[in-house]
Short mmCIF file of C-alpha atoms in Angstrom, two decimals:
data_model
loop_
_atom_site.label_atom_id
_atom_site.label_comp_id
_atom_site.label_asym_id
_atom_site.label_seq_id
_atom_site.Cartn_x
_atom_site.Cartn_y
_atom_site.Cartn_z
CA MET A 1 6.25 -82.07 -3.23
CA SER A 2 8.73 -79.82 -1.40
CA GLY A 3 7.69 -77.29 1.25
CA THR A 4 8.57 -74.42 -1.07
CA GLU A 5 6.52 -75.88 -3.91
CA ASN A 6 3.61 -76.45 -1.55
CA VAL A 7 3.71 -72.80 -0.41
CA ARG A 8 3.95 -71.59 -4.00
CA ARG A 9 1.01 -73.78 -5.01
CA ARG A 10 -1.12 -72.51 -2.11
CA ARG A 11 -0.26 -68.90 -3.06
CA SER A 12 -1.11 -69.59 -6.68
CA VAL A 13 -4.49 -71.08 -5.75
CA ILE A 14 -5.29 -68.09 -3.53
CA ALA A 15 -4.17 -65.65 -6.20
CA ALA A 16 -6.33 -67.44 -8.76
CA SER A 17 -9.34 -67.23 -6.46
CA VAL A 18 -8.79 -63.49 -6.10
CA ALA A 19 -8.53 -63.05 -9.85
CA ALA A 20 -11.70 -65.07 -10.33
CA GLY A 21 -13.51 -62.78 -7.88
CA VAL A 22 -12.63 -59.57 -9.74
CA LEU A 23 -15.68 -58.83 -11.86
CA LEU A 24 -16.57 -55.90 -14.07
CA ALA A 25 -19.75 -54.00 -13.22
CA GLY A 26 -21.37 -50.61 -13.53
CA GLY A 27 -21.10 -50.39 -17.29
CA GLY A 28 -17.42 -51.29 -17.32
CA GLY A 29 -16.52 -48.87 -14.57
CA VAL A 30 -15.81 -50.71 -11.31
CA TYR A 31 -13.95 -53.88 -10.47
CA LEU A 32 -15.54 -55.98 -7.77
CA ALA A 33 -13.13 -57.79 -5.45
CA THR A 34 -15.48 -60.41 -4.04
CA THR A 35 -13.06 -62.63 -2.15
CA ALA A 36 -13.77 -63.41 1.48
CA SER A 37 -12.12 -65.38 4.23
CA GLY A 38 -12.75 -69.09 3.90
CA ASP A 39 -13.83 -71.42 6.67
CA GLY A 40 -11.25 -74.17 6.51
CA THR A 41 -7.83 -72.94 5.47
CA GLY A 42 -5.78 -69.82 4.93
CA ALA A 43 -7.34 -66.61 6.19
CA GLY A 44 -10.42 -68.45 7.46
CA ALA A 45 -8.35 -70.66 9.77
CA ALA A 46 -6.33 -67.64 10.86
CA ALA A 47 -9.54 -65.77 11.64
CA LYS A 48 -10.81 -68.65 13.78
CA ALA A 49 -7.52 -68.78 15.65
CA ALA A 50 -7.67 -65.02 16.22
CA ASP A 51 -11.25 -65.28 17.49
CA ALA A 52 -10.21 -67.98 19.94
CA ALA A 53 -7.38 -65.78 21.22
CA GLY A 54 -9.63 -62.75 21.66
CA PRO A 55 -9.92 -59.49 19.70
CA PRO A 56 -6.77 -58.22 17.98
CA THR A 57 -4.82 -55.28 19.33
CA PRO A 58 -5.90 -51.96 17.76
CA LEU A 59 -3.46 -50.63 15.17
CA ARG A 60 -1.72 -47.31 15.74
CA LEU A 61 -1.19 -46.10 12.18
CA GLU A 62 1.38 -43.37 11.79
CA GLY A 63 0.20 -40.54 9.55
CA GLY A 64 -3.46 -40.79 10.62
CA SER A 65 -6.13 -43.40 11.22
CA GLY A 66 -6.90 -43.92 7.54
CA ASP A 67 -4.44 -41.89 5.53
CA ALA A 68 -5.06 -41.55 1.82
CA THR A 69 -2.09 -42.00 -0.46
CA GLY A 70 -1.95 -41.39 -4.15
CA GLY A 71 0.36 -41.97 -7.05
CA GLY A 72 0.53 -43.20 -10.56
CA ASP A 73 2.76 -46.04 -9.42
CA THR A 74 2.82 -48.22 -6.35
CA ARG A 75 6.28 -47.47 -5.10
CA GLY A 76 5.50 -44.55 -2.87
CA GLY A 77 3.73 -46.21 0.02
CA PRO A 78 2.19 -43.69 2.33
CA GLY A 79 2.54 -40.23 0.82
CA ILE A 80 2.20 -38.83 -2.67
CA ALA A 81 4.28 -40.10 -5.57
CA PRO A 82 6.45 -37.45 -7.25
CA GLY A 83 4.56 -35.65 -10.01
CA GLU A 84 1.19 -37.05 -8.96
CA PRO A 85 -1.77 -35.08 -7.59
CA ASP A 86 -2.48 -34.78 -3.90
CA PRO A 87 -5.41 -37.18 -3.21
CA GLY A 88 -6.69 -34.64 -0.70
CA GLY A 89 -6.90 -31.99 -3.39
CA GLY A 90 -6.07 -28.33 -2.92
CA PRO A 91 -7.75 -25.80 -0.65
CA ASN A 92 -11.19 -26.79 -1.97
CA GLY A 93 -10.77 -30.52 -1.42
CA THR A 94 -11.66 -33.46 -3.63
CA VAL A 95 -14.80 -35.55 -3.95
CA TYR A 96 -14.24 -39.07 -5.29
CA THR A 97 -17.33 -40.49 -7.00
CA ALA A 98 -17.70 -44.17 -7.90
CA LYS A 99 -18.83 -44.86 -11.45
CA GLY A 100 -20.88 -47.90 -10.58
CA PRO A 101 -21.61 -50.16 -7.57
CA LEU A 102 -18.76 -50.73 -5.14
CA PRO A 103 -17.78 -54.17 -3.76
CA GLN A 104 -18.32 -55.23 -0.17
CA GLY A 105 -15.16 -57.33 -0.04
CA PRO A 106 -14.27 -59.81 2.72
CA SER A 107 -15.47 -59.52 6.31
CA SER A 108 -11.96 -59.84 7.74
CA ALA A 109 -8.35 -59.87 6.61
CA ALA A 110 -4.91 -60.27 8.14
CA VAL A 111 -2.09 -57.78 8.45
CA HIS A 112 1.27 -59.07 7.26
CA ARG A 113 4.50 -58.22 9.06
CA PRO A 114 8.19 -58.89 8.38
CA GLU A 115 9.61 -61.72 10.45
CA GLY A 116 12.94 -63.50 10.76
CA LEU A 117 16.42 -62.89 9.41
CA VAL A 118 17.77 -63.05 5.86
CA THR A 119 20.23 -65.90 5.36
CA SER A 120 23.40 -66.03 3.29
CA ALA A 121 21.75 -68.59 1.00
CA GLU A 122 18.86 -66.22 0.25
CA VAL A 123 21.28 -63.43 -0.64
CA THR A 124 23.29 -65.80 -2.85
CA ARG A 125 20.14 -66.85 -4.72
CA LEU A 126 19.29 -63.21 -5.45
CA ALA A 127 22.89 -62.45 -6.46
CA GLU A 128 22.96 -65.34 -8.93
CA ALA A 129 19.72 -64.13 -10.52
CA LEU A 130 21.29 -60.68 -10.91
CA GLY A 131 24.43 -62.21 -12.42
CA ILE A 132 26.67 -61.28 -9.48
CA SER A 133 29.53 -63.59 -8.55
CA GLY A 134 31.04 -63.89 -5.11
CA SER A 135 29.88 -64.82 -1.62
CA PRO A 136 28.02 -62.44 0.67
CA SER A 137 29.73 -61.22 3.81
CA LEU A 138 27.97 -59.82 6.87
CA VAL A 139 29.04 -56.26 7.66
CA GLY A 140 27.21 -55.20 10.80
CA GLU A 141 23.55 -55.91 10.03
CA VAL A 142 23.95 -55.86 6.24
CA TRP A 143 24.80 -58.70 3.86
CA THR A 144 27.01 -57.32 1.09
CA ILE A 145 28.76 -58.42 -2.08
CA ARG A 146 31.14 -55.69 -3.19
CA PRO A 147 33.38 -55.30 -6.25
CA GLU A 148 37.11 -55.76 -5.79
CA LYS A 149 40.16 -53.73 -6.87
CA ASP A 150 39.09 -50.41 -8.45
CA GLY A 151 35.51 -50.68 -7.24
CA SER A 152 34.08 -51.35 -10.70
CA GLY A 153 31.38 -53.98 -11.04
CA ALA A 154 28.24 -54.97 -9.21
CA ARG A 155 27.37 -54.29 -5.60
CA LEU A 156 24.51 -55.87 -3.65
CA ASP A 157 23.50 -54.85 -0.12
CA VAL A 158 20.75 -56.68 1.80
CA ALA A 159 19.54 -55.81 5.29
CA ARG A 160 19.79 -58.87 7.52
CA LYS A 161 16.59 -58.05 9.38
CA ALA A 162 13.27 -58.81 7.65
CA PRO A 163 11.87 -57.71 5.28
CA GLY A 164 15.43 -57.68 3.93
CA ASN A 165 15.52 -54.37 2.06
CA TRP A 166 18.05 -54.69 -0.76
CA THR A 167 19.75 -52.39 -3.24
CA TYR A 168 21.77 -53.31 -6.31
CA SER A 169 23.99 -51.04 -8.38
CA TRP A 170 26.58 -51.35 -11.10
CA TYR A 171 29.65 -49.13 -11.42
CA ASP A 172 31.76 -49.29 -14.57
CA GLY A 173 34.77 -47.66 -12.95
CA GLY A 174 36.45 -44.31 -13.53
CA PRO A 175 38.79 -43.27 -16.37
CA ALA A 176 42.46 -44.08 -16.24
CA GLY A 177 45.13 -41.48 -15.46
CA ASP A 178 44.11 -37.82 -15.56
CA ALA A 179 41.54 -38.22 -18.35
CA CYS A 180 38.91 -36.90 -15.97
CA LEU A 181 40.71 -33.54 -15.87
CA LYS A 182 40.78 -33.20 -19.66
CA GLY A 183 37.21 -34.11 -20.49
CA ARG A 184 33.75 -33.92 -19.04
CA ALA A 185 33.25 -34.18 -15.30
CA CYS A 186 33.48 -37.76 -14.10
CA PRO A 187 30.99 -39.38 -11.76
CA PRO A 188 32.18 -39.80 -8.15
CA PRO A 189 33.09 -43.29 -6.92
CA GLY A 190 30.06 -45.52 -6.52
CA GLU A 191 28.00 -43.88 -9.28
CA SER A 192 27.44 -45.28 -12.74
CA LYS A 193 28.49 -43.50 -15.88
CA PRO A 194 25.68 -42.00 -17.95
CA ALA A 195 24.04 -44.66 -20.08
CA PRO A 196 24.81 -44.46 -23.79
CA GLY A 197 22.04 -43.28 -26.07
CA GLY A 198 19.94 -45.55 -28.17
CA THR A 199 16.57 -47.25 -28.14
CA PRO A 200 15.63 -49.02 -24.90
CA LEU A 201 14.49 -52.62 -24.80
CA SER A 202 10.85 -53.23 -25.55
CA GLU A 203 8.55 -53.63 -22.57
CA ALA A 204 8.15 -57.35 -23.28
CA ALA A 205 11.92 -57.91 -23.51
CA ALA A 206 12.56 -55.96 -20.31
CA LYS A 207 9.93 -57.98 -18.44
CA ALA A 208 11.53 -61.20 -19.72
CA ALA A 209 14.96 -60.01 -18.52
CA ALA A 210 13.53 -59.22 -15.07
CA ALA A 211 11.70 -62.55 -14.75
CA PRO A 212 14.61 -64.58 -13.27
CA VAL A 213 15.16 -61.95 -10.56
CA LEU A 214 11.47 -61.87 -9.66
CA LYS A 215 11.41 -65.67 -9.52
CA ALA A 216 14.38 -65.68 -7.14
CA LEU A 217 12.44 -63.26 -4.93
CA GLY A 218 9.33 -65.45 -5.02
CA GLN A 219 7.51 -62.70 -6.91
CA ASP A 220 6.92 -64.43 -10.23
CA ASP A 221 3.17 -63.87 -9.68
CA ALA A 222 3.60 -60.10 -9.26
CA LYS A 223 1.88 -57.46 -11.36
CA VAL A 224 4.67 -56.17 -13.64
CA THR A 225 4.87 -52.89 -15.57
CA ALA A 226 7.69 -51.61 -17.77
CA THR A 227 6.52 -48.29 -19.17
CA GLY A 228 9.23 -46.07 -17.69
CA VAL A 229 12.56 -45.16 -19.29
CA VAL A 230 15.54 -43.39 -17.64
CA ASN A 231 18.76 -42.04 -19.15
CA GLY A 232 17.20 -42.40 -22.58
CA SER A 233 17.87 -46.12 -22.98
CA VAL A 234 17.32 -47.90 -19.64
CA ARG A 235 13.94 -49.55 -19.21
CA VAL A 236 12.38 -49.42 -15.70
CA VAL A 237 10.54 -52.56 -14.58
CA ASN A 238 8.33 -52.41 -11.48
CA ALA A 239 6.71 -55.43 -9.86
CA ASP A 240 3.98 -55.28 -7.22
CA PRO A 241 3.99 -58.68 -5.49
CA VAL A 242 0.97 -60.69 -4.42
CA VAL A 243 1.08 -61.37 -0.66
CA GLY A 244 -1.39 -63.66 1.03
CA GLY A 245 -3.32 -63.87 -2.24
CA LEU A 246 -3.87 -60.08 -2.36
CA PRO A 247 -2.32 -57.32 -4.49
CA THR A 248 -0.03 -54.91 -2.68
CA TYR A 249 0.65 -51.17 -2.72
CA GLY A 250 3.98 -49.68 -1.67
CA TRP A 251 5.89 -53.00 -1.45
CA SER A 252 7.27 -53.22 -4.97
CA THR A 253 10.49 -54.35 -6.61
CA GLY A 254 12.19 -52.03 -9.08
CA LEU A 255 14.76 -53.00 -11.71
CA HIS A 256 16.64 -50.97 -14.32
CA ILE A 257 17.28 -53.03 -17.46
CA ALA A 258 19.92 -51.84 -19.93
CA ARG A 259 19.73 -52.25 -23.71
CA ASP A 260 21.71 -55.50 -23.52
CA GLY A 261 19.17 -57.04 -21.13
CA ARG A 262 21.44 -56.65 -18.09
CA ALA A 263 20.05 -55.36 -14.80
CA VAL A 264 22.14 -52.31 -13.83
CA ALA A 265 20.25 -51.21 -10.72
CA GLY A 266 17.45 -52.40 -8.49
CA SER A 267 15.84 -52.39 -5.07
CA GLY A 268 13.12 -54.17 -3.14
CA THR A 269 12.54 -56.60 -0.27
CA LEU A 270 13.84 -60.16 -0.04
CA LYS A 271 11.57 -61.83 2.54
CA GLU A 272 7.81 -62.05 2.10
CA PRO A 273 5.91 -60.74 5.16
CA ALA A 274 4.22 -63.37 7.31
CA GLU A 275 0.51 -63.41 8.08
CA GLY A 276 -0.33 -61.74 11.39
CA ALA A 277 -3.47 -60.85 13.31
CA VAL A 278 -6.83 -60.86 11.53
CA TYR A 279 -9.01 -57.71 11.71
CA PRO A 280 -12.62 -56.96 10.74
CA VAL A 281 -12.69 -54.81 7.61
CA ILE A 282 -15.15 -52.41 5.99
CA GLY A 283 -16.50 -52.43 2.45
CA ALA A 284 -15.43 -50.16 -0.38
CA SER A 285 -18.42 -47.80 0.03
CA LYS A 286 -17.57 -46.98 3.64
CA ALA A 287 -13.88 -46.69 2.77
CA LEU A 288 -14.65 -44.26 -0.06
CA ALA A 289 -16.85 -42.17 2.24
CA ALA A 290 -14.02 -42.01 4.78
CA LEU A 291 -11.61 -41.08 1.99
CA ASN A 292 -13.85 -38.18 0.97
CA GLU A 293 -14.01 -37.06 4.58
CA ASP A 294 -10.21 -36.93 4.64
CA ALA A 295 -10.08 -35.15 1.28
CA LYS A 296 -12.16 -32.12 2.24
CA GLY A 297 -9.22 -29.79 1.63
CA THR A 298 -7.11 -27.43 3.65
CA GLY A 299 -9.42 -24.43 3.47
CA PRO A 300 -8.85 -21.07 1.81
CA ILE A 301 -5.29 -19.84 1.45
CA GLY A 302 -4.80 -16.09 1.31
CA VAL A 303 -3.03 -13.07 2.76
CA GLY A 304 -4.50 -11.32 5.78
CA HIS A 305 -8.22 -10.99 6.51
CA CYS A 306 -11.18 -9.93 4.41
CA PRO A 307 -11.09 -6.23 3.56
CA THR A 308 -13.17 -3.92 5.74
CA ALA A 309 -15.29 -1.32 3.92
CA PRO A 310 -14.57 2.30 4.84
CA PRO A 311 -17.25 4.12 6.85
CA ALA A 312 -19.96 5.72 4.74
CA VAL A 313 -20.13 9.53 4.58
CA ASP A 314 -23.09 11.80 4.23
CA GLY A 315 -23.63 14.25 1.39
CA ASN A 316 -21.53 16.92 3.14
CA GLY A 317 -18.49 14.65 3.40
CA ASN A 318 -18.93 14.11 7.12
CA GLY A 319 -17.91 10.76 8.47
CA ARG A 320 -21.30 9.86 9.92
CA PRO A 321 -22.78 6.44 9.10
CA GLU A 322 -25.64 6.17 6.68
CA ASP A 323 -28.61 3.81 6.75
CA ALA A 324 -28.08 1.45 3.81
CA ARG A 325 -31.84 1.27 3.26
CA THR A 326 -32.73 5.01 3.34
CA GLY A 327 -29.42 6.80 2.81
CA GLY A 328 -30.12 8.90 5.92
CA THR A 329 -28.81 8.80 9.44
CA PRO A 330 -29.77 5.49 11.07
CA ALA A 331 -32.11 5.44 14.00
CA PRO A 332 -30.57 5.13 17.47
CA GLY A 333 -29.71 1.50 18.28
CA HIS A 334 -29.81 0.40 14.65
CA VAL A 335 -27.02 -2.03 13.69
CA GLU A 336 -26.27 -2.55 10.01
CA PRO A 337 -25.85 -6.31 9.24
CA THR A 338 -22.37 -7.32 8.15
CA PRO A 339 -22.23 -9.59 5.09
CA PRO A 340 -20.16 -12.76 5.52
CA CYS A 341 -16.55 -12.60 4.34
CA GLN A 342 -16.22 -14.85 1.30
CA THR A 343 -13.17 -15.13 -0.91
CA ILE A 344 -13.00 -16.62 -4.38
CA VAL A 345 -11.40 -19.74 -2.88
CA ASP A 346 -14.30 -20.10 -0.42
CA ARG A 347 -16.81 -20.14 -3.26
CA ALA A 348 -14.91 -22.63 -5.44
CA ALA A 349 -16.41 -26.11 -5.65
CA PRO A 350 -14.29 -29.15 -4.66
CA ASP A 351 -12.58 -31.11 -7.40
CA GLN A 352 -14.73 -33.95 -8.74
CA VAL A 353 -12.73 -37.08 -9.58
CA PRO A 354 -14.32 -40.33 -10.84
CA VAL A 355 -13.33 -43.64 -9.27
CA THR A 356 -13.29 -46.35 -11.90
CA ALA A 357 -11.94 -49.33 -9.94
CA ALA A 358 -11.91 -50.61 -6.39
CA VAL A 359 -9.73 -53.58 -5.42
CA PHE A 360 -9.18 -55.07 -1.96
CA GLY A 361 -5.49 -55.49 -1.16
CA LEU A 362 -2.66 -54.73 1.24
CA ALA A 363 -0.90 -51.37 1.57
CA ALA A 364 2.40 -50.63 3.28
CA ARG A 365 1.90 -48.58 6.45
CA ASP A 366 4.03 -47.60 9.43
CA VAL A 367 2.51 -49.06 12.60
CA ASP A 368 4.24 -48.18 15.87
CA GLY A 369 7.52 -47.69 14.04
CA GLU A 370 7.23 -50.95 12.08
CA ARG A 371 6.49 -51.27 8.36
CA LEU A 372 3.50 -53.59 7.84
CA LEU A 373 1.11 -54.53 5.06
CA VAL A 374 -2.36 -53.48 6.22
CA PRO A 375 -5.70 -54.50 4.61
CA SER A 376 -6.76 -51.59 2.39
CA TRP A 377 -8.97 -50.57 -0.51
CA LEU A 378 -7.05 -49.53 -3.62
CA PHE A 379 -9.13 -47.05 -5.62
CA THR A 380 -8.27 -46.02 -9.17
CA ALA A 381 -9.00 -42.32 -9.64
CA ASP A 382 -9.35 -41.15 -13.24
CA PRO A 383 -9.45 -37.34 -13.47
CA ALA A 384 -10.60 -35.75 -16.71
CA ASP A 385 -7.50 -33.57 -16.94
CA GLY A 386 -4.80 -36.07 -15.99
CA ALA A 387 -3.60 -39.66 -15.91
CA PRO A 388 -5.22 -42.24 -13.62
CA TYR A 389 -3.66 -42.68 -10.19
CA THR A 390 -4.17 -44.87 -7.12
CA VAL A 391 -5.74 -43.65 -3.89
CA VAL A 392 -5.54 -45.92 -0.85
CA ARG A 393 -7.76 -46.08 2.21
CA THR A 394 -7.23 -48.43 5.15
CA ALA A 395 -9.98 -51.07 5.31
CA VAL A 396 -9.51 -52.06 8.96
CA ALA A 397 -12.70 -51.31 10.91
CA PRO A 398 -12.42 -47.92 12.66
CA GLU A 399 -12.93 -49.41 16.14
CA TYR A 400 -9.66 -51.31 15.64
CA LEU A 401 -7.65 -48.19 14.79
CA VAL A 402 -6.12 -46.04 17.52
CA PRO A 403 -7.21 -42.42 16.96
CA PRO A 404 -4.27 -40.23 15.93
CA SER A 405 -2.76 -38.50 18.94
CA LYS A 406 -2.52 -34.77 19.03
CA PRO A 407 0.95 -33.36 19.62
CA SER A 408 1.59 -32.02 23.11
CA PRO A 409 1.42 -28.25 23.24
CA GLU A 410 4.82 -26.62 23.47
CA PRO A 411 5.59 -23.55 25.56
CA THR A 412 5.06 -20.30 23.69
CA PRO A 413 8.39 -18.48 23.33
CA PRO A 414 8.57 -15.13 25.08
CA PRO A 415 7.72 -12.19 22.81
CA GLY A 416 10.57 -10.50 21.07
CA ASP A 417 12.98 -13.46 20.80
CA GLY A 418 12.28 -13.84 17.07
CA THR A 419 11.19 -17.52 17.16
CA GLN A 420 8.03 -19.20 15.91
CA ALA A 421 6.39 -22.59 16.43
CA ALA A 422 7.85 -25.38 14.28
CA ARG A 423 6.43 -25.75 10.78
CA VAL A 424 4.69 -28.94 9.64
CA VAL A 425 6.88 -31.10 7.38
CA GLU A 426 5.36 -31.94 3.98
CA SER A 427 7.79 -34.60 2.72
CA VAL A 428 11.32 -35.93 3.04
CA ARG A 429 13.78 -37.32 0.49
CA VAL A 430 16.81 -39.51 1.30
CA GLN A 431 19.97 -38.45 -0.51
CA GLY A 432 23.59 -39.48 -0.93
CA ASP A 433 24.69 -42.36 1.28
CA GLY A 434 21.37 -42.47 3.12
CA ARG A 435 22.40 -40.07 5.89
CA GLU A 436 21.26 -36.83 4.26
CA LEU A 437 17.57 -35.91 4.47
CA ALA A 438 16.06 -33.20 2.25
CA VAL A 439 13.06 -31.90 4.21
CA THR A 440 10.30 -29.94 2.42
CA PHE A 441 7.86 -27.61 4.20
CA TRP A 442 5.91 -24.36 3.78
CA GLY A 443 7.12 -21.16 5.39
CA GLY A 444 7.14 -17.40 5.24
CA VAL A 445 9.38 -15.44 2.90
CA CYS A 446 10.86 -13.28 5.67
CA SER A 447 11.91 -16.09 8.04
CA THR A 448 15.02 -18.21 8.23
CA TYR A 449 14.80 -21.95 8.88
CA THR A 450 16.97 -24.79 10.12
CA VAL A 451 16.21 -28.51 10.40
CA LYS A 452 16.95 -30.52 13.53
CA ALA A 453 16.93 -34.32 13.68
CA ASP A 454 16.57 -36.58 16.72
CA GLU A 455 17.73 -40.12 15.92
CA GLN A 456 16.30 -43.16 17.68
CA PRO A 457 16.79 -46.86 16.83
CA ASP A 458 13.21 -47.17 15.53
CA ARG A 459 12.61 -43.69 14.05
CA VAL A 460 14.03 -40.28 13.19
CA THR A 461 12.15 -37.18 14.35
CA VAL A 462 12.67 -33.96 12.40
CA ARG A 463 11.80 -30.45 13.54
CA ILE A 464 11.68 -27.21 11.56
CA VAL A 465 12.98 -24.28 13.61
CA GLU A 466 11.86 -20.86 12.38
CA LYS A 467 13.44 -17.55 13.28
CA THR A 468 12.02 -14.15 12.41
CA ASP A 469 12.96 -10.53 12.94
CA PRO A 470 10.25 -9.03 15.18
CA ASP A 471 11.14 -5.50 14.03
CA ARG A 472 10.73 -6.29 10.34
CA VAL A 473 7.47 -5.62 8.51
CA CYS A 474 6.73 -8.60 6.28
CA ILE A 475 3.97 -9.55 3.84
CA MET A 476 2.04 -12.76 4.53
CA ILE A 477 3.10 -14.92 1.60
CA ALA A 478 3.95 -18.60 1.90
CA LYS A 479 6.45 -20.53 -0.20
CA ASP A 480 7.86 -24.02 -0.10
CA PHE A 481 11.34 -24.60 1.34
CA THR A 482 13.68 -27.58 1.22
CA LYS A 483 16.40 -27.79 3.86
CA THR A 484 18.83 -30.64 4.48
CA VAL A 485 20.00 -32.29 7.68
CA THR A 486 22.69 -34.96 8.04
CA LEU A 487 22.12 -37.99 10.26
CA LYS A 488 24.75 -39.86 12.21
CA SER A 489 23.84 -43.13 10.48
CA PRO A 490 21.88 -44.03 7.30
CA LEU A 491 18.12 -43.76 7.66
CA GLY A 492 17.49 -47.29 6.38
CA ASP A 493 13.90 -48.43 6.92
CA ARG A 494 13.29 -46.17 9.93
CA PRO A 495 10.24 -43.91 9.54
CA VAL A 496 10.68 -40.13 9.65
CA VAL A 497 8.32 -38.46 12.12
CA ASP A 498 7.35 -34.79 12.15
CA ALA A 499 7.92 -33.32 15.64
CA ALA A 500 5.24 -30.66 15.06
CA SER A 501 2.40 -33.05 14.20
CA GLY A 502 3.64 -36.35 15.61
CA GLU A 503 2.84 -38.04 12.29
CA ALA A 504 4.97 -39.99 9.82
CA VAL A 505 6.36 -37.93 6.96
CA PRO A 506 5.82 -39.20 3.37
CA ARG A 507 9.02 -40.08 1.50
CA ARG A 508 9.60 -38.69 -1.99
#
C-alpha cells in the first residue's frame, strides 16, 4: 500500500468513526458528536506527545476570544455570510436555545495549520482535473498556467506557500474587430462573457462533474452541496472538506459548473493543513452559553437622550413645581423621584432562536496573522422566520485563549479641528485584481470619511478617518458607508485588521 493510500485509509477510518458517533437525540432535534481522542493513534498519540512537551501555547484569536460567525454556507469563515443574519442579533441580542440535550464531545483536539510549499506536480494534478493543458510556471510566489495569444482560455493561479490558495477562471475572449463598439458593452480582458440562458445541470450531475477535481484535491470525502445557481445556468458546487476526521467551516472549495459539465470558475486550497498542538476543549453546553454571552446585543440605538418633562406649573400658570402626590407646593427638601429612562428598544425582548444541531469540528480562524483550523462547535440555528444557518463558537478551553487586547487610547484631537475618532470597521470586500478593498462602516450623515491602509507582510490595517464641520448643526442619525482604498499589492491571504478595535475584519 502506498503512503498516499495509507493516509487516505486512515482519514477514511477516522471520518467513519466520526459519522458513527453522530447520533440523533432530543426528539430528533440535536446531533450528538461523541468522538473523543483515542489512546493509541491519531489525536490520542498527539495528545500524549503534547502532554510530554508541556502545555500548549495559548491561542491569540483575532476578532475576539470566541467569536461567533454565522452564515447559511460555510465559505465565510469568521464574519457573517452575505444575506445571512448577524448571529449576535440586533440591539436586543439573541438567545440560542438547544432543542434537546447537547453533546460533551472530546476532551481535547488539535489545531491544524498550513505547512510546506506547493509543488509543480501538485499544481499539474489540479490542472489536469480541471481540464487545463500546459505546465505551471512560478511567477514570484505564485504558480500559474495562463492562456496564450489573445488571452482566451483557462487560467489557474496557485499560491506557492501553504495552504496553496488557488483560483481558476475561464475567459472566452473578446469579439473581433470593432464589434464591441456596435453592440452591447463587452467585458474587460480577464472576465468571462455572460453565460447563455437555459436550464442548469441538475445537482447530481454537477456534483458528478466536480468529483474529479475534489479527488485531485484529496477532498473526495467532503460534504458537497450544489443548490446555488449563478447567471441563470451555472450550477455552484461547494465542498467542505474533512480534516483530521472532523468537518470544517470556512475552508471550502467552490466550483462553477456550466451546462455542458465544464468547470468555468473555482477557488479553494490545495494543501491539507497538518495537525498541530492539542488543546483541552469544552463541551457544547458551555460553548453555547459563551455564544449567548457574546450575542447579548449592541444595546439601544437612538437619537439623543431620553426626553425631559417640562416643569409643572400651578393653577395660576406660574412655573413653580407641584407635588405629584398632592398637586400642591412640595414641602421644603422634598425631591420628586425620577422614573428611569426606557425606550421601546430597551423594553424589547432578545430574539429567541432554536438550535437544532451541534457538531464538533474545525473552523478557520486568524491566529497571530496566520489562518488556522481551530477546534470549534458548529451549531445549526433554525429561526422561525428564516432559513437555517450555522453559528460557530471556539471550543478551545478559555484558559488557553489569550484575552482580546484593548486598543491603545489615541490622543484626543484639539477642539475645533473638525476631526473625530476613527470608526469601527464592519466588513471588507476584496475587488478587482485583489488590490482594491471596499470597507463598510457606520457613520454620521454630516461627516466625510476617507479610508487609510497600512500594509505589512502579514496583515493590512485599515483606518476610517472622519472629518466634521464643528460649526454645522447636525442631527444624530447613523447610516452605513462603503469606501474603497487601493493597496500596493494584492491582499492575498493576509487578514485585514481594524485600527480602531485591533480586531480582524470579516470578509464579505
